[in-house]
Coordinates of C-alpha atoms in Angstrom, one line a residue:
X1 CA -17.5 -4.6 -52.9
X2 CA -16.4 -4.8 -49.3
X3 CA -14.6 -1.9 -47.5
X4 CA -11.1 -2.1 -46.0
X5 CA -12.4 -2.8 -42.5
X6 CA -14.3 -5.8 -43.7
X7 CA -11.4 -7.1 -45.8
X8 CA -9.0 -6.7 -42.8
X9 CA -11.5 -8.5 -40.6
X10 CA -11.7 -11.4 -43.2
X11 CA -7.9 -11.6 -43.4
X12 CA -7.6 -11.7 -39.6
X13 CA -10.2 -14.4 -39.3
X14 CA -8.4 -16.5 -41.9
X15 CA -4.7 -15.9 -40.9
X16 CA -4.8 -15.3 -37.2
X17 CA -7.8 -17.1 -36.0
X18 CA -7.6 -20.0 -38.5
X19 CA -11.2 -19.8 -39.6
X20 CA -12.4 -21.8 -42.6
X21 CA -13.9 -20.1 -45.6
X22 CA -17.4 -21.4 -44.7
X23 CA -17.1 -20.1 -41.2
X24 CA -16.0 -16.6 -42.5
X25 CA -18.9 -16.6 -45.0
X26 CA -21.4 -17.5 -42.3
X27 CA -20.0 -15.0 -39.8
X28 CA -20.1 -12.1 -42.2
X29 CA -23.2 -13.3 -44.1
X30 CA -21.5 -13.1 -47.5
X31 CA -21.1 -15.6 -50.3
X32 CA -18.5 -18.3 -50.1
X33 CA -16.8 -17.0 -53.3
X34 CA -16.5 -13.5 -51.8
X35 CA -15.1 -14.9 -48.6
X36 CA -12.6 -17.0 -50.6
X37 CA -11.6 -14.0 -52.7
X38 CA -10.6 -11.8 -49.8
X39 CA -9.4 -14.5 -47.4
X40 CA -6.9 -16.2 -49.8
X41 CA -6.7 -13.8 -52.7
X42 CA -3.5 -11.9 -53.6
X43 CA -4.8 -8.4 -53.7
X44 CA -2.5 -5.5 -54.6
X45 CA -4.0 -3.1 -52.0
X46 CA -1.0 -0.8 -52.1
X47 CA -1.6 0.5 -55.6
X48 CA -3.2 3.8 -56.1
X49 CA -3.7 6.5 -53.6
X50 CA -5.0 5.4 -50.2
X51 CA -8.3 6.9 -49.4
X52 CA -10.2 6.6 -46.1
X53 CA -13.6 5.3 -47.0
X54 CA -16.4 7.5 -45.7
X55 CA -18.9 5.9 -43.4
X56 CA -22.1 7.6 -44.3
X57 CA -24.1 5.6 -41.7
X58 CA -21.6 5.0 -38.9
X59 CA -19.7 8.3 -39.4
X60 CA -21.7 10.5 -37.0
X61 CA -21.7 7.8 -34.3
X62 CA -18.1 6.6 -34.3
X63 CA -17.1 9.0 -31.5
X64 CA -19.8 7.6 -29.3
X65 CA -18.9 3.9 -30.1
X66 CA -15.2 4.7 -29.6
X67 CA -15.9 6.1 -26.1
X68 CA -18.0 3.1 -25.2
X69 CA -15.3 0.6 -26.3
X70 CA -12.5 2.5 -24.6
X71 CA -14.6 2.6 -21.4
X72 CA -15.2 -1.2 -21.7
X73 CA -11.4 -1.8 -21.9
X74 CA -11.3 -0.8 -18.2
X75 CA -13.9 -3.4 -17.2
X76 CA -13.6 -7.2 -16.9
X77 CA -14.1 -9.0 -20.2
X78 CA -17.4 -10.5 -19.2
X79 CA -18.8 -7.1 -18.4
X80 CA -17.9 -5.5 -21.8
X81 CA -20.5 -4.6 -24.4
X82 CA -20.9 -7.0 -27.3
X83 CA -21.3 -5.7 -30.8
X84 CA -25.0 -6.5 -30.5
X85 CA -25.2 -4.5 -27.2
X86 CA -23.5 -1.6 -28.9
X87 CA -26.0 -1.8 -31.8
X88 CA -29.0 -2.0 -29.4
X89 CA -27.8 1.0 -27.4
X90 CA -27.2 3.1 -30.5
X91 CA -30.8 2.3 -31.6
X92 CA -32.1 3.1 -28.1
X93 CA -30.2 6.3 -27.4
X94 CA -29.7 7.9 -30.8
X95 CA -31.4 8.1 -34.2
X96 CA -29.0 5.6 -35.7
X97 CA -30.5 3.9 -38.8
X98 CA -27.8 1.5 -39.9
X99 CA -27.8 -2.3 -39.8
X100 CA -26.4 -4.5 -37.0
X101 CA -23.8 -5.9 -39.5
X102 CA -22.4 -2.5 -40.1
X103 CA -21.9 -2.0 -36.3
X104 CA -20.4 -5.5 -36.0
X105 CA -17.7 -4.6 -38.6
X106 CA -16.8 -1.4 -37.0
X107 CA -16.8 -2.7 -33.4
X108 CA -14.6 -5.6 -34.4
X109 CA -12.0 -3.3 -36.1
X110 CA -12.0 -0.8 -33.3
X111 CA -11.6 -3.5 -30.6
X112 CA -8.6 -4.9 -32.3
X113 CA -7.0 -1.5 -32.5
X114 CA -7.5 -1.0 -28.7
X115 CA -6.1 -4.5 -27.9
X116 CA -3.0 -3.9 -30.1
X117 CA -2.4 -0.6 -28.5
X118 CA -2.7 -2.2 -25.0
X119 CA -0.2 -4.9 -26.0
X120 CA 2.3 -2.3 -27.1
X121 CA 2.0 -0.5 -23.8
X122 CA 2.7 -3.6 -21.8
X123 CA 6.0 -4.5 -23.3
X124 CA 7.8 -1.3 -22.6
X125 CA 8.5 0.7 -19.4
X126 CA 6.1 3.6 -20.1
X127 CA 5.1 6.7 -18.3
X128 CA 1.6 6.7 -19.8
X129 CA -1.3 7.7 -17.6
X130 CA -2.5 4.8 -15.4
X131 CA 0.9 3.2 -15.2
X132 CA 2.3 2.8 -11.7
X133 CA 5.4 1.6 -9.8
X134 CA 5.5 -0.2 -6.4
X135 CA 8.2 -0.6 -3.8
X136 CA 8.8 -1.0 0.0
X137 CA 10.9 1.3 2.2
X138 CA 11.7 1.4 5.9
X139 CA 11.6 4.1 8.6
X140 CA 12.1 4.3 12.3
X141 CA 9.4 5.5 14.7
X142 CA 9.2 5.8 18.5
X143 CA 6.8 3.4 20.2
X144 CA 5.0 5.0 23.1
X145 CA 4.7 1.7 25.1
X146 CA 8.2 0.3 24.7
X147 CA 9.9 3.8 24.7
X148 CA 12.1 2.4 21.9
X149 CA 12.6 3.0 18.1
X150 CA 10.8 0.4 16.0
X151 CA 11.6 -0.2 12.3
X152 CA 8.4 -0.2 10.2
X153 CA 8.1 -1.1 6.4
X154 CA 5.9 1.2 4.2
X155 CA 4.6 0.6 0.7
X156 CA 4.8 3.4 -1.9
X157 CA 2.8 3.5 -5.2
X158 CA 3.8 6.2 -7.6
X159 CA 2.5 7.4 -10.9
X160 CA 5.4 8.6 -13.1
X161 CA 3.1 10.5 -15.5
X162 CA 1.8 12.8 -12.8
X163 CA 4.6 12.3 -10.2
X164 CA 1.9 11.6 -7.6
X165 CA 2.4 9.0 -4.8
X166 CA 0.4 7.1 -2.2
X167 CA 1.8 5.4 0.8
X168 CA 0.8 2.9 3.5
X169 CA 2.7 1.7 6.6
X170 CA 2.4 -2.0 7.2
X171 CA 3.3 -4.2 10.3
X172 CA 5.4 -6.4 8.0
X173 CA 6.4 -7.1 4.4
X174 CA 4.6 -10.5 4.2
X175 CA 2.2 -11.3 1.4
X176 CA -0.9 -10.6 3.4
X177 CA 0.2 -7.1 4.6
X178 CA 1.6 -6.3 1.1
X179 CA -1.6 -7.1 -0.8
X180 CA -3.9 -5.7 1.9
X181 CA -2.1 -2.3 1.6
X182 CA -2.2 -2.5 -2.2
X183 CA -5.9 -3.3 -2.1
X184 CA -6.5 -0.3 0.2
X185 CA -4.6 2.0 -2.2
X186 CA -6.8 0.7 -5.1
X187 CA -9.9 1.6 -3.1
X188 CA -8.6 5.1 -2.4
X189 CA -7.8 5.5 -6.1
X190 CA -11.3 4.2 -7.1
X191 CA -9.6 2.1 -9.8
X192 CA -6.7 -0.2 -10.7
X193 CA -3.5 0.8 -12.6
X194 CA -3.3 -1.0 -16.0
X195 CA 0.3 -1.8 -15.5
X196 CA 2.2 -2.1 -12.2
X197 CA 6.0 -2.3 -12.1
X198 CA 7.6 -4.3 -9.2
X199 CA 11.0 -5.2 -7.9
X200 CA 11.5 -9.0 -7.5
X201 CA 10.0 -8.9 -4.0
X202 CA 9.7 -12.3 -2.3
X203 CA 6.1 -11.8 -1.3
X204 CA 5.2 -11.9 -5.1
X205 CA 8.0 -13.8 -6.8
X206 CA 9.1 -17.3 -5.9
X207 CA 11.5 -17.7 -8.7
X208 CA 13.2 -15.5 -11.3
X209 CA 13.2 -17.2 -14.6
X210 CA 15.0 -16.5 -17.9
X211 CA 14.5 -13.0 -19.2
X212 CA 11.4 -11.2 -17.9
X213 CA 9.5 -14.4 -16.8
X214 CA 8.7 -14.8 -13.2
X215 CA 7.2 -17.6 -11.1
X216 CA 4.6 -15.9 -8.9
X217 CA 3.2 -16.9 -5.5
X218 CA -0.2 -18.4 -5.6
X219 CA -1.8 -15.6 -3.6
X220 CA -0.2 -12.8 -5.7
X221 CA -1.3 -14.6 -8.9
X222 CA -4.9 -14.7 -7.7
X223 CA -4.8 -11.1 -6.6
X224 CA -3.4 -10.0 -10.0
X225 CA -6.0 -12.0 -11.9
X226 CA -8.9 -10.5 -9.7
X227 CA -7.8 -6.9 -10.3
X228 CA -6.8 -7.6 -14.0
X229 CA -3.6 -5.5 -13.9
X230 CA -0.4 -6.3 -15.8
X231 CA 2.5 -7.1 -13.5
X232 CA 6.0 -6.2 -14.9
X233 CA 9.2 -7.0 -12.9
X234 CA 12.5 -5.3 -13.2
X235 CA 15.6 -7.1 -14.2
X236 CA 17.7 -8.4 -11.3
X237 CA 19.9 -5.6 -9.9
X238 CA 18.3 -3.0 -12.2
X239 CA 16.2 -1.1 -9.6
X240 CA 16.6 2.1 -11.7
X241 CA 14.1 0.6 -14.2
X242 CA 11.5 1.8 -11.7
X243 CA 13.4 5.0 -10.8
X244 CA 10.2 7.0 -10.0
X245 CA 9.2 4.9 -7.0
X246 CA 12.9 4.5 -5.9
X247 CA 13.0 8.3 -5.6
X248 CA 9.6 8.5 -4.0
X249 CA 10.4 6.1 -1.2
X250 CA 13.1 8.5 -0.1
X251 CA 10.9 11.5 -0.7
X252 CA 8.2 10.1 1.6
X253 CA 10.7 9.2 4.3
X254 CA 12.4 12.6 4.3
X255 CA 9.1 14.6 4.4
X256 CA 6.8 12.7 6.7
X257 CA 9.1 10.3 8.6
X258 CA 12.0 12.5 9.6
X259 CA 12.7 13.0 12.4
X260 CA 11.3 9.6 13.5
X261 CA 7.7 10.1 14.4
X262 CA 5.8 8.7 17.4
X263 CA 3.5 6.0 16.0
X264 CA 0.8 5.0 18.5
X265 CA -1.6 3.4 16.0
X266 CA -0.8 2.4 12.4
X267 CA -4.3 3.0 11.2
X268 CA -4.3 6.6 12.5
X269 CA -0.8 7.2 11.1
X270 CA -1.9 5.9 7.7
X271 CA -4.9 8.2 7.7
X272 CA -2.5 11.1 8.4
X273 CA -0.3 9.9 5.5
X274 CA -3.4 9.9 3.1
X275 CA -4.1 13.5 3.9
X276 CA -0.5 14.5 3.5
X277 CA -0.2 12.7 0.1
X278 CA -3.3 14.6 -1.2
X279 CA -1.9 18.0 0.0
X280 CA 1.4 17.2 -1.6
X281 CA -0.2 17.1 -5.1
X282 CA -1.0 20.8 -4.9
X283 CA 2.3 21.8 -6.4
X284 CA 3.8 21.9 -9.9
X285 CA 5.3 18.9 -11.7
X286 CA 9.1 19.3 -11.7
X287 CA 9.2 19.1 -15.5
X288 CA 5.7 19.6 -17.0
X289 CA 5.0 22.8 -15.0
X290 CA 1.4 21.8 -14.4
X291 CA -0.2 20.9 -11.1
X292 CA 0.4 17.4 -10.0
X293 CA -3.2 17.2 -9.0
X294 CA -4.4 18.0 -12.5
X295 CA -2.0 15.4 -14.1
X296 CA -3.1 12.9 -11.5
X297 CA -6.7 13.2 -12.8
X298 CA -5.4 11.9 -16.1
X299 CA -3.9 9.0 -14.3
X300 CA -7.2 8.2 -12.6
X301 CA -9.1 8.5 -15.8
X302 CA -6.9 5.8 -17.3
X303 CA -7.5 3.3 -14.4
X304 CA -9.3 0.0 -14.8
X305 CA -12.6 -0.2 -12.9
X306 CA -12.6 -1.8 -9.5
X307 CA -14.1 -5.4 -9.5
X308 CA -17.6 -5.5 -8.2
X309 CA -16.5 -7.9 -5.4
X310 CA -13.6 -7.2 -3.0
X311 CA -10.7 -9.6 -3.0
X312 CA -10.2 -11.5 0.2
X313 CA -6.5 -11.4 1.1
X314 CA -6.0 -14.8 2.8
X315 CA -3.5 -17.6 2.6
X316 CA -4.3 -21.2 3.7
X317 CA -1.8 -23.6 5.3
X318 CA -1.6 -26.7 7.5
X319 CA 0.3 -27.0 10.8
X320 CA 1.3 -29.6 13.4
X321 CA 1.2 -28.7 17.1
X322 CA 4.5 -29.1 19.0
X323 CA 4.8 -30.5 22.5
X324 CA 3.5 -27.2 24.0
X325 CA 0.4 -27.1 21.9
X326 CA 1.8 -24.4 19.6
X327 CA 1.7 -24.0 15.8
X328 CA 4.1 -22.0 13.7
X329 CA 3.1 -19.3 11.2
X330 CA 6.1 -17.6 9.5
X331 CA 8.6 -17.0 12.2
X332 CA 6.1 -16.8 15.1
X333 CA 4.5 -19.5 17.2
X334 CA 0.9 -19.4 18.4
X335 CA -0.7 -21.4 21.2
X336 CA -3.9 -23.3 20.3
X337 CA -5.9 -24.0 23.5
X338 CA -6.6 -27.7 24.1
X339 CA -4.2 -28.8 21.3
X340 CA -2.1 -32.0 21.9
X341 CA 1.4 -32.7 20.5
X342 CA 1.3 -33.8 16.9
X343 CA -2.3 -32.7 16.3
X344 CA -2.9 -31.4 12.7
X345 CA -4.6 -28.2 11.9
X346 CA -5.8 -26.2 8.9
X347 CA -5.6 -22.5 9.1
X348 CA -6.7 -19.3 7.2
X349 CA -4.0 -16.6 7.5
X350 CA -5.0 -13.0 7.2
X351 CA -2.9 -9.9 7.8
X352 CA -4.3 -9.3 11.3
X353 CA -5.5 -12.8 12.4
X354 CA -5.3 -16.5 12.0
X355 CA -8.4 -18.7 12.0
X356 CA -7.6 -22.3 13.1
X357 CA -9.7 -25.2 12.0
X358 CA -9.5 -29.0 12.5
X359 CA -7.3 -30.8 10.1
X360 CA -10.2 -31.2 7.6
X361 CA -11.0 -27.5 7.7
X362 CA -14.6 -28.2 8.7
X363 CA -14.8 -27.1 12.4
X364 CA -13.5 -23.7 13.5
X365 CA -11.5 -24.0 16.7
X366 CA -10.2 -20.5 17.5
X367 CA -9.1 -17.1 16.2
X368 CA -5.7 -15.8 17.1
X369 CA -4.4 -12.2 16.5
X370 CA -1.3 -12.0 14.4
X371 CA 2.0 -11.3 16.2
X372 CA 4.3 -8.9 14.7
X373 CA 7.8 -8.5 16.1
X374 CA 9.4 -5.3 14.7
X375 CA 12.2 -6.0 12.3
X376 CA 14.6 -4.0 14.4
X377 CA 14.3 -2.3 17.8
X378 CA 16.8 0.4 19.0
X379 CA 17.0 2.3 22.2
X380 CA 16.1 6.0 22.1
X381 CA 19.1 8.1 23.2
X382 CA 17.1 10.0 25.8
X383 CA 20.2 11.8 27.2
X384 CA 21.2 13.0 23.8
X385 CA 17.7 14.2 23.0
X386 CA 17.3 16.1 26.3
X387 CA 20.7 17.7 26.0
X388 CA 19.4 19.5 22.9
X389 CA 16.9 21.3 25.1
X390 CA 19.0 21.9 28.2
X391 CA 19.5 25.5 27.3
X392 CA 16.3 25.8 25.2
X393 CA 13.6 24.8 27.6
X394 CA 10.8 26.5 25.7
X395 CA 11.5 24.4 22.6
X396 CA 11.1 21.0 24.3
X397 CA 7.4 21.3 23.7
X398 CA 8.2 20.6 20.0
X399 CA 10.6 17.7 20.7
X400 CA 10.2 14.8 18.3
X401 CA 10.0 12.2 21.0
X402 CA 8.0 14.2 23.6
X403 CA 4.9 12.0 22.9
X404 CA 6.9 8.9 23.5
X405 CA 7.7 9.9 27.1
X406 CA 5.7 8.4 29.9
X407 CA 2.8 10.6 31.0
X408 CA 4.2 11.5 34.4
X409 CA 7.7 12.3 33.1
X410 CA 6.2 14.5 30.3
X411 CA 4.2 16.5 32.8
X412 CA 7.2 16.8 35.1
X413 CA 9.3 18.3 32.2
X414 CA 6.6 20.9 31.2
X415 CA 6.0 23.3 34.0
X416 CA 5.1 26.8 33.0
X417 CA 8.1 28.4 34.6
X418 CA 11.1 28.1 32.2
X419 CA 13.7 28.2 34.9
X420 CA 12.1 25.2 36.7
X421 CA 11.8 23.4 33.3
X422 CA 15.5 23.9 32.6
X423 CA 16.4 22.5 36.1
X424 CA 14.2 19.5 35.6
X425 CA 15.7 18.7 32.2
X426 CA 19.1 18.6 33.8
X427 CA 17.8 16.4 36.7
X428 CA 16.3 13.9 34.2
X429 CA 19.6 13.8 32.3
X430 CA 21.5 13.0 35.5
X431 CA 19.0 10.3 36.6
X432 CA 19.1 8.6 33.1
X433 CA 22.8 7.9 33.6
X434 CA 21.9 5.4 36.3
X435 CA 18.3 4.4 35.8
X436 CA 15.9 3.4 33.1
X437 CA 13.1 5.7 31.9
X438 CA 10.4 3.4 33.3
X439 CA 12.0 3.4 36.8
X440 CA 12.3 7.2 36.7
X441 CA 8.7 7.6 35.7
X442 CA 7.5 5.5 38.7
X443 CA 9.6 7.6 41.0
X444 CA 8.2 10.8 39.5
X445 CA 4.6 9.5 40.1
X446 CA 5.4 8.8 43.8
X447 CA 7.1 12.2 44.2
X448 CA 4.2 13.9 42.6
X449 CA 1.8 12.4 45.1
X450 CA 4.0 13.7 47.9
X451 CA 4.5 17.0 46.1
X452 CA 8.2 16.7 46.5
X453 CA 9.8 16.8 43.1
X454 CA 13.4 17.9 43.9
X455 CA 16.4 16.0 42.7
X456 CA 17.4 14.5 46.1
X457 CA 13.9 13.2 46.8
X458 CA 13.7 11.5 43.4
X459 CA 17.2 9.9 43.9
X460 CA 16.1 8.6 47.3
X461 CA 13.0 7.0 45.8
X462 CA 15.0 5.4 43.1
X463 CA 17.7 4.2 45.6
X464 CA 15.3 2.7 48.2
X465 CA 12.1 2.1 46.3
X466 CA 8.7 3.7 46.8
X467 CA 7.5 4.8 50.2
X468 CA 5.5 1.6 50.9
X469 CA 8.6 -0.6 50.5
X470 CA 10.9 1.6 52.7
X471 CA 9.6 0.4 56.1
X472 CA 10.4 -3.2 55.2
X473 CA 14.0 -2.3 54.6
X474 CA 14.4 -0.1 57.7
X475 CA 11.3 0.4 59.9
X476 CA 12.8 3.4 61.5
X477 CA 13.2 5.3 58.3
X478 CA 10.7 6.8 55.8
X479 CA 11.2 9.0 52.8
X480 CA 9.9 11.9 55.0
X481 CA 13.2 11.8 56.8
X482 CA 15.1 12.6 53.6
X483 CA 13.5 16.1 53.8
X484 CA 16.3 16.8 56.4
X485 CA 18.9 16.1 53.7
X486 CA 17.6 18.8 51.3
X487 CA 20.1 21.6 51.0
X488 CA 19.1 24.8 52.6
X489 CA 17.1 27.1 50.3
X490 CA 16.0 24.3 48.0
X491 CA 12.2 24.0 47.8
X492 CA 10.4 20.7 47.4
X493 CA 8.8 21.5 44.0
X494 CA 12.0 22.1 42.1

């Protein structure tokens, strides 16, 4: 008589897979009558007490096989062990003495349990280990070259089970930047979350269909297929369905982007964020009262394995040159050297560059760096910032925007003597009412060379230009003559 696992397997082959009696008999190596009896028979299996059949042969080895199969669920299907491979490894590594058929029955039953459990997890918003949520946020940062506030997007991935988060600042929210950041986070994790919850972001979703169905972009679909994660999308207007990451977007901004930092290089800033995210896990979970770092290990243990080959985040497109020999990618135009109006091109679009080919995609013509215009640029209120430190000159060394100041101006504001520092802060506030920061910095450079840094000398330079230009305006006058205008008792280095 067959045991329950074998009977269940026969029933599944017959009812779910639609196998014929002959196929079932051949697969299980049993008689046609036996296969027919259990496949189509009306057995009253509920009568009598239910007993779990002992497995005298498999019993001692089920724990090993269960671990192997659970491990395989994280790997791509083609890299998972077959029942025969499980049998061969048992024979090779243990003293297992059972038959291959016994192993086949057990492996089939256990695999189905794991598949059914995975399906159950996918249809609900869970906080199980290995489940993550994804969203974008925005923050302002001072740019040291433009001396202005640029608005940057940043991607946050959070694990509700452990309350751990990872973050990446990106140049834009386009599909290439989005997936490149997500890929980098997978690499840092050393694995891939089984389920990822998203908002209906345009870089992934082209159309919101009925219910939970979504039409995905081609690139996102390929990315999802490559990494094998399940993508779930919140209902329209129901962002609270991924409340964990909604909260974490604000948490990251408040803790590491306030006040607005000075961002010189995105890669360096992201390296800094990585370190901060790791340090942040060294605290207790708000509810579970365990270290987030410990709970995060449970998240990492539940991750899928990374694919053996890295995904190339690239989008292809065609373009036609305008009358200036330019092609358009997104909202930006790029000049292609030697292009004539109406010429067709094929291009590969990466997050950081565009490779342009002839219209057939056979001959590479040029490589162009991607242009990224900040989503929003605001002026820094230099006067307002400096007023904070007018009576606190020592504290200006810790000013949020100090690193965004031009080099000469920063040096001018930081003499050792605090009284001199206070006077110079006031001078700079006065000059900023009439001149731009870049103009003032050039004047400070000229005055520094002359070792004459008083207010009147700086105003004279700003009013008449640098010392080389003054003679062309009035050959009889030079900046040296403005020494005579200095009030009595005022030294040239104040």
